[in-house]
Amino acid sequence: MKNNPRNHPPEAPCSDPEKDAPTNCSSSKMALCRCGHSRNKPFCDYSHAEKGWKE
């Protein structure tokens, strides 16, 4: 996760009753800002890449 936003909820495999394979249980994801440069806090707008933020 170094130098990247924090994705929430984290991808977690679970069982799909109609399939016999793991799937991702979350239907929506968001990225939370960790660098402090986002213009859309608390969400990441990838400003960290523009600013050259490094953890």
PDB file of N, CA, C and O in Angstrom:
ATOM      1  N   MET A   1       0.815  -1.174   0.000  1.00  0.00           N
ATOM      2  CA  MET A   1       0.000   0.000   0.000  1.00  0.00           C
ATOM      3  C   MET A   1       0.869   1.252   0.000  1.00  0.00           C
ATOM      4  O   MET A   1       0.366   2.339  -0.016  1.00  0.00           O
ATOM      5  N   LYS A   2       2.132   1.133  -0.022  1.00  0.00           N
ATOM      6  CA  LYS A   2       3.032   2.268   0.049  1.00  0.00           C
ATOM      7  C   LYS A   2       2.777   3.231  -1.106  1.00  0.00           C
ATOM      8  O   LYS A   2       2.658   2.831  -2.251  1.00  0.00           O
ATOM      9  N   ASN A   3       2.692   4.536  -0.788  1.00  0.00           N
ATOM     10  CA  ASN A   3       2.496   5.616  -1.755  1.00  0.00           C
ATOM     11  C   ASN A   3       1.171   5.540  -2.494  1.00  0.00           C
ATOM     12  O   ASN A   3       1.034   6.104  -3.575  1.00  0.00           O
ATOM     13  N   ASN A   4       0.199   4.865  -1.963  1.00  0.00           N
ATOM     14  CA  ASN A   4      -1.104   4.720  -2.593  1.00  0.00           C
ATOM     15  C   ASN A   4      -2.207   5.082  -1.606  1.00  0.00           C
ATOM     16  O   ASN A   4      -1.995   5.088  -0.405  1.00  0.00           O
ATOM     17  N   PRO A   5      -3.416   5.353  -2.126  1.00  0.00           N
ATOM     18  CA  PRO A   5      -4.535   5.610  -1.221  1.00  0.00           C
ATOM     19  C   PRO A   5      -4.961   4.336  -0.517  1.00  0.00           C
ATOM     20  O   PRO A   5      -4.581   3.236  -0.914  1.00  0.00           O
ATOM     21  N   ARG A   6      -5.741   4.488   0.514  1.00  0.00           N
ATOM     22  CA  ARG A   6      -6.274   3.333   1.237  1.00  0.00           C
ATOM     23  C   ARG A   6      -7.642   3.007   0.659  1.00  0.00           C
ATOM     24  O   ARG A   6      -8.548   3.824   0.702  1.00  0.00           O
ATOM     25  N   ASN A   7      -7.780   1.837   0.087  1.00  0.00           N
ATOM     26  CA  ASN A   7      -9.062   1.414  -0.470  1.00  0.00           C
ATOM     27  C   ASN A   7      -9.963   0.900   0.644  1.00  0.00           C
ATOM     28  O   ASN A   7      -9.518   0.187   1.527  1.00  0.00           O
ATOM     29  N   HIS A   8     -11.217   1.293   0.580  1.00  0.00           N
ATOM     30  CA  HIS A   8     -12.162   0.871   1.613  1.00  0.00           C
ATOM     31  C   HIS A   8     -13.494   0.556   0.965  1.00  0.00           C
ATOM     32  O   HIS A   8     -13.968   1.331   0.160  1.00  0.00           O
ATOM     33  N   PRO A   9     -14.161  -0.508   1.228  1.00  0.00           N
ATOM     34  CA  PRO A   9     -13.651  -1.575   2.084  1.00  0.00           C
ATOM     35  C   PRO A   9     -12.583  -2.375   1.348  1.00  0.00           C
ATOM     36  O   PRO A   9     -12.605  -2.436   0.127  1.00  0.00           O
ATOM     37  N   PRO A  10     -11.647  -2.947   2.070  1.00  0.00           N
ATOM     38  CA  PRO A  10     -10.635  -3.774   1.404  1.00  0.00           C
ATOM     39  C   PRO A  10     -11.299  -4.949   0.705  1.00  0.00           C
ATOM     40  O   PRO A  10     -12.332  -5.434   1.155  1.00  0.00           O
ATOM     41  N   GLU A  11     -10.714  -5.348  -0.391  1.00  0.00           N
ATOM     42  CA  GLU A  11     -11.288  -6.479  -1.118  1.00  0.00           C
ATOM     43  C   GLU A  11     -11.172  -7.736  -0.270  1.00  0.00           C
ATOM     44  O   GLU A  11     -10.119  -8.072   0.220  1.00  0.00           O
ATOM     45  N   ALA A  12     -12.279  -8.389  -0.076  1.00  0.00           N
ATOM     46  CA  ALA A  12     -12.303  -9.611   0.711  1.00  0.00           C
ATOM     47  C   ALA A  12     -13.067 -10.675  -0.059  1.00  0.00           C
ATOM     48  O   ALA A  12     -14.213 -10.464  -0.430  1.00  0.00           O
ATOM     49  N   PRO A  13     -12.426 -11.788  -0.345  1.00  0.00           N
ATOM     50  CA  PRO A  13     -13.140 -12.841  -1.057  1.00  0.00           C
ATOM     51  C   PRO A  13     -14.216 -13.465  -0.182  1.00  0.00           C
ATOM     52  O   PRO A  13     -14.088 -13.521   1.026  1.00  0.00           O
ATOM     53  N   CYS A  14     -15.287 -13.877  -0.795  1.00  0.00           N
ATOM     54  CA  CYS A  14     -16.351 -14.577  -0.085  1.00  0.00           C
ATOM     55  C   CYS A  14     -16.989 -15.551  -1.067  1.00  0.00           C
ATOM     56  O   CYS A  14     -16.651 -15.566  -2.237  1.00  0.00           O
ATOM     57  N   SER A  15     -17.909 -16.322  -0.612  1.00  0.00           N
ATOM     58  CA  SER A  15     -18.543 -17.315  -1.468  1.00  0.00           C
ATOM     59  C   SER A  15     -19.794 -16.750  -2.110  1.00  0.00           C
ATOM     60  O   SER A  15     -20.564 -16.038  -1.479  1.00  0.00           O
ATOM     61  N   ASP A  16     -19.984 -17.058  -3.361  1.00  0.00           N
ATOM     62  CA  ASP A  16     -21.200 -16.711  -4.079  1.00  0.00           C
ATOM     63  C   ASP A  16     -22.038 -17.974  -4.136  1.00  0.00           C
ATOM     64  O   ASP A  16     -21.606 -18.977  -4.692  1.00  0.00           O
ATOM     65  N   PRO A  17     -23.240 -17.962  -3.565  1.00  0.00           N
ATOM     66  CA  PRO A  17     -24.041 -19.186  -3.524  1.00  0.00           C
ATOM     67  C   PRO A  17     -24.402 -19.735  -4.906  1.00  0.00           C
ATOM     68  O   PRO A  17     -24.635 -20.917  -5.060  1.00  0.00           O
ATOM     69  N   GLU A  18     -24.408 -18.871  -5.936  1.00  0.00           N
ATOM     70  CA  GLU A  18     -24.747 -19.331  -7.285  1.00  0.00           C
ATOM     71  C   GLU A  18     -23.528 -19.831  -8.050  1.00  0.00           C
ATOM     72  O   GLU A  18     -23.660 -20.435  -9.104  1.00  0.00           O
ATOM     73  N   LYS A  19     -22.343 -19.546  -7.531  1.00  0.00           N
ATOM     74  CA  LYS A  19     -21.104 -19.978  -8.174  1.00  0.00           C
ATOM     75  C   LYS A  19     -20.289 -20.750  -7.156  1.00  0.00           C
ATOM     76  O   LYS A  19     -20.432 -20.576  -5.962  1.00  0.00           O
ATOM     77  N   ASP A  20     -19.426 -21.568  -7.644  1.00  0.00           N
ATOM     78  CA  ASP A  20     -18.560 -22.321  -6.742  1.00  0.00           C
ATOM     79  C   ASP A  20     -17.149 -21.730  -6.788  1.00  0.00           C
ATOM     80  O   ASP A  20     -16.176 -22.451  -6.892  1.00  0.00           O
ATOM     81  N   ALA A  21     -17.087 -20.394  -6.742  1.00  0.00           N
ATOM     82  CA  ALA A  21     -15.794 -19.721  -6.806  1.00  0.00           C
ATOM     83  C   ALA A  21     -15.833 -18.487  -5.918  1.00  0.00           C
ATOM     84  O   ALA A  21     -16.893 -17.900  -5.715  1.00  0.00           O
ATOM     85  N   PRO A  22     -14.676 -18.068  -5.394  1.00  0.00           N
ATOM     86  CA  PRO A  22     -14.650 -16.854  -4.575  1.00  0.00           C
ATOM     87  C   PRO A  22     -14.989 -15.633  -5.431  1.00  0.00           C
ATOM     88  O   PRO A  22     -14.724 -15.598  -6.623  1.00  0.00           O
ATOM     89  N   THR A  23     -15.570 -14.653  -4.802  1.00  0.00           N
ATOM     90  CA  THR A  23     -15.895 -13.403  -5.478  1.00  0.00           C
ATOM     91  C   THR A  23     -15.664 -12.255  -4.509  1.00  0.00           C
ATOM     92  O   THR A  23     -15.434 -12.483  -3.328  1.00  0.00           O
ATOM     93  N   ASN A  24     -15.722 -11.031  -4.993  1.00  0.00           N
ATOM     94  CA  ASN A  24     -15.542  -9.875  -4.129  1.00  0.00           C
ATOM     95  C   ASN A  24     -16.901  -9.490  -3.557  1.00  0.00           C
ATOM     96  O   ASN A  24     -17.837  -9.225  -4.297  1.00  0.00           O
ATOM     97  N   CYS A  25     -17.024  -9.434  -2.238  1.00  0.00           N
ATOM     98  CA  CYS A  25     -18.308  -9.147  -1.590  1.00  0.00           C
ATOM     99  C   CYS A  25     -18.710  -7.688  -1.687  1.00  0.00           C
ATOM    100  O   CYS A  25     -19.885  -7.374  -1.610  1.00  0.00           O
ATOM    101  N   SER A  26     -17.764  -6.782  -1.812  1.00  0.00           N
ATOM    102  CA  SER A  26     -18.142  -5.373  -1.825  1.00  0.00           C
ATOM    103  C   SER A  26     -18.627  -4.966  -3.207  1.00  0.00           C
ATOM    104  O   SER A  26     -18.045  -5.316  -4.212  1.00  0.00           O
ATOM    105  N   SER A  27     -19.727  -4.233  -3.236  1.00  0.00           N
ATOM    106  CA  SER A  27     -20.268  -3.786  -4.512  1.00  0.00           C
ATOM    107  C   SER A  27     -19.781  -2.388  -4.845  1.00  0.00           C
ATOM    108  O   SER A  27     -19.900  -1.953  -5.981  1.00  0.00           O
ATOM    109  N   SER A  28     -19.252  -1.673  -3.880  1.00  0.00           N
ATOM    110  CA  SER A  28     -18.701  -0.353  -4.157  1.00  0.00           C
ATOM    111  C   SER A  28     -17.427  -0.170  -3.348  1.00  0.00           C
ATOM    112  O   SER A  28     -17.276  -0.722  -2.269  1.00  0.00           O
ATOM    113  N   LYS A  29     -16.507   0.615  -3.906  1.00  0.00           N
ATOM    114  CA  LYS A  29     -15.243   0.870  -3.240  1.00  0.00           C
ATOM    115  C   LYS A  29     -14.980   2.367  -3.241  1.00  0.00           C
ATOM    116  O   LYS A  29     -15.494   3.092  -4.087  1.00  0.00           O
ATOM    117  N   MET A  30     -14.180   2.809  -2.308  1.00  0.00           N
ATOM    118  CA  MET A  30     -13.724   4.183  -2.295  1.00  0.00           C
ATOM    119  C   MET A  30     -12.272   4.183  -1.859  1.00  0.00           C
ATOM    120  O   MET A  30     -11.814   3.250  -1.209  1.00  0.00           O
ATOM    121  N   ALA A  31     -11.553   5.216  -2.252  1.00  0.00           N
ATOM    122  CA  ALA A  31     -10.164   5.360  -1.854  1.00  0.00           C
ATOM    123  C   ALA A  31     -10.061   6.567  -0.932  1.00  0.00           C
ATOM    124  O   ALA A  31     -10.521   7.655  -1.275  1.00  0.00           O
ATOM    125  N   LEU A  32      -9.507   6.357   0.251  1.00  0.00           N
ATOM    126  CA  LEU A  32      -9.346   7.424   1.226  1.00  0.00           C
ATOM    127  C   LEU A  32      -7.967   8.059   1.076  1.00  0.00           C
ATOM    128  O   LEU A  32      -6.974   7.363   0.900  1.00  0.00           O
ATOM    129  N   CYS A  33      -7.925   9.390   1.148  1.00  0.00           N
ATOM    130  CA  CYS A  33      -6.673  10.136   0.994  1.00  0.00           C
ATOM    131  C   CYS A  33      -5.738   9.857   2.164  1.00  0.00           C
ATOM    132  O   CYS A  33      -6.151   9.854   3.316  1.00  0.00           O
ATOM    133  N   ARG A  34      -4.480   9.637   1.865  1.00  0.00           N
ATOM    134  CA  ARG A  34      -3.467   9.456   2.907  1.00  0.00           C
ATOM    135  C   ARG A  34      -2.395  10.526   2.837  1.00  0.00           C
ATOM    136  O   ARG A  34      -1.626  10.703   3.765  1.00  0.00           O
ATOM    137  N   CYS A  35      -2.330  11.271   1.722  1.00  0.00           N
ATOM    138  CA  CYS A  35      -1.248  12.238   1.547  1.00  0.00           C
ATOM    139  C   CYS A  35      -1.597  13.635   2.040  1.00  0.00           C
ATOM    140  O   CYS A  35      -0.706  14.434   2.304  1.00  0.00           O
ATOM    141  N   GLY A  36      -2.905  13.961   2.118  1.00  0.00           N
ATOM    142  CA  GLY A  36      -3.324  15.277   2.563  1.00  0.00           C
ATOM    143  C   GLY A  36      -3.467  16.294   1.440  1.00  0.00           C
ATOM    144  O   GLY A  36      -3.838  17.437   1.674  1.00  0.00           O
ATOM    145  N   HIS A  37      -3.186  15.923   0.196  1.00  0.00           N
ATOM    146  CA  HIS A  37      -3.254  16.852  -0.930  1.00  0.00           C
ATOM    147  C   HIS A  37      -4.586  16.823  -1.670  1.00  0.00           C
ATOM    148  O   HIS A  37      -4.821  17.669  -2.532  1.00  0.00           O
ATOM    149  N   SER A  38      -5.455  15.882  -1.376  1.00  0.00           N
ATOM    150  CA  SER A  38      -6.712  15.739  -2.108  1.00  0.00           C
ATOM    151  C   SER A  38      -7.573  16.995  -1.990  1.00  0.00           C
ATOM    152  O   SER A  38      -7.685  17.598  -0.931  1.00  0.00           O
ATOM    153  N   ARG A  39      -8.189  17.378  -3.092  1.00  0.00           N
ATOM    154  CA  ARG A  39      -9.134  18.490  -3.085  1.00  0.00           C
ATOM    155  C   ARG A  39     -10.546  17.990  -2.789  1.00  0.00           C
ATOM    156  O   ARG A  39     -11.490  18.764  -2.798  1.00  0.00           O
ATOM    157  N   ASN A  40     -10.666  16.687  -2.541  1.00  0.00           N
ATOM    158  CA  ASN A  40     -11.962  16.064  -2.290  1.00  0.00           C
ATOM    159  C   ASN A  40     -11.897  15.205  -1.023  1.00  0.00           C
ATOM    160  O   ASN A  40     -12.370  14.089  -0.999  1.00  0.00           O
ATOM    161  N   LYS A  41     -11.252  15.734   0.029  1.00  0.00           N
ATOM    162  CA  LYS A  41     -11.082  14.975   1.272  1.00  0.00           C
ATOM    163  C   LYS A  41     -12.428  14.588   1.863  1.00  0.00           C
ATOM    164  O   LYS A  41     -13.359  15.359   1.772  1.00  0.00           O
ATOM    165  N   PRO A  42     -12.555  13.439   2.442  1.00  0.00           N
ATOM    166  CA  PRO A  42     -11.499  12.495   2.799  1.00  0.00           C
ATOM    167  C   PRO A  42     -11.162  11.525   1.679  1.00  0.00           C
ATOM    168  O   PRO A  42     -10.412  10.579   1.875  1.00  0.00           O
ATOM    169  N   PHE A  43     -11.700  11.746   0.484  1.00  0.00           N
ATOM    170  CA  PHE A  43     -11.494  10.807  -0.610  1.00  0.00           C
ATOM    171  C   PHE A  43     -10.259  11.164  -1.436  1.00  0.00           C
ATOM    172  O   PHE A  43      -9.921  12.337  -1.586  1.00  0.00           O
ATOM    173  N   CYS A  44      -9.633  10.156  -1.976  1.00  0.00           N
ATOM    174  CA  CYS A  44      -8.451  10.341  -2.816  1.00  0.00           C
ATOM    175  C   CYS A  44      -8.874  10.817  -4.200  1.00  0.00           C
ATOM    176  O   CYS A  44      -9.792  10.274  -4.803  1.00  0.00           O
ATOM    177  N   ASP A  45      -8.203  11.859  -4.710  1.00  0.00           N
ATOM    178  CA  ASP A  45      -8.415  12.284  -6.089  1.00  0.00           C
ATOM    179  C   ASP A  45      -7.113  12.131  -6.890  1.00  0.00           C
ATOM    180  O   ASP A  45      -6.950  12.705  -7.939  1.00  0.00           O
ATOM    181  N   TYR A  46      -6.197  11.361  -6.358  1.00  0.00           N
ATOM    182  CA  TYR A  46      -4.900  11.036  -6.955  1.00  0.00           C
ATOM    183  C   TYR A  46      -3.985  12.247  -7.067  1.00  0.00           C
ATOM    184  O   TYR A  46      -3.074  12.274  -7.878  1.00  0.00           O
ATOM    185  N   SER A  47      -4.220  13.256  -6.228  1.00  0.00           N
ATOM    186  CA  SER A  47      -3.314  14.414  -6.156  1.00  0.00           C
ATOM    187  C   SER A  47      -1.913  14.000  -5.721  1.00  0.00           C
ATOM    188  O   SER A  47      -0.943  14.678  -6.051  1.00  0.00           O
ATOM    189  N   HIS A  48      -1.816  12.896  -4.995  1.00  0.00           N
ATOM    190  CA  HIS A  48      -0.503  12.432  -4.529  1.00  0.00           C
ATOM    191  C   HIS A  48       0.451  12.201  -5.701  1.00  0.00           C
ATOM    192  O   HIS A  48       1.644  12.467  -5.600  1.00  0.00           O
ATOM    193  N   ALA A  49      -0.075  11.751  -6.827  1.00  0.00           N
ATOM    194  CA  ALA A  49       0.769  11.514  -8.007  1.00  0.00           C
ATOM    195  C   ALA A  49       1.254  12.840  -8.588  1.00  0.00           C
ATOM    196  O   ALA A  49       2.420  12.970  -8.974  1.00  0.00           O
ATOM    197  N   GLU A  50       0.363  13.846  -8.640  1.00  0.00           N
ATOM    198  CA  GLU A  50       0.731  15.163  -9.157  1.00  0.00           C
ATOM    199  C   GLU A  50       1.778  15.841  -8.273  1.00  0.00           C
ATOM    200  O   GLU A  50       2.671  16.526  -8.771  1.00  0.00           O
ATOM    201  N   LYS A  51       1.648  15.660  -6.972  1.00  0.00           N
ATOM    202  CA  LYS A  51       2.537  16.321  -6.006  1.00  0.00           C
ATOM    203  C   LYS A  51       3.813  15.536  -5.754  1.00  0.00           C
ATOM    204  O   LYS A  51       4.714  16.030  -5.080  1.00  0.00           O
ATOM    205  N   GLY A  52       3.884  14.318  -6.256  1.00  0.00           N
ATOM    206  CA  GLY A  52       5.066  13.488  -6.039  1.00  0.00           C
ATOM    207  C   GLY A  52       5.196  12.992  -4.611  1.00  0.00           C
ATOM    208  O   GLY A  52       6.289  12.749  -4.129  1.00  0.00           O
ATOM    209  N   TRP A  53       4.048  12.813  -3.925  1.00  0.00           N
ATOM    210  CA  TRP A  53       4.055  12.362  -2.533  1.00  0.00           C
ATOM    211  C   TRP A  53       4.630  10.965  -2.414  1.00  0.00           C
ATOM    212  O   TRP A  53       4.316  10.073  -3.178  1.00  0.00           O
ATOM    213  N   LYS A  54       5.519  10.794  -1.476  1.00  0.00           N
ATOM    214  CA  LYS A  54       6.114   9.484  -1.164  1.00  0.00           C
ATOM    215  C   LYS A  54       5.968   9.243   0.310  1.00  0.00           C
ATOM    216  O   LYS A  54       6.142  10.127   1.123  1.00  0.00           O
ATOM    217  N   GLU A  55       5.634   8.029   0.659  1.00  0.00           N
ATOM    218  CA  GLU A  55       5.478   7.653   2.057  1.00  0.00           C
ATOM    219  C   GLU A  55       6.819   7.332   2.655  1.00  0.00           C
ATOM    220  O   GLU A  55       7.669   6.763   2.087  1.00  0.00           O
TER     221      GLU A  55
END
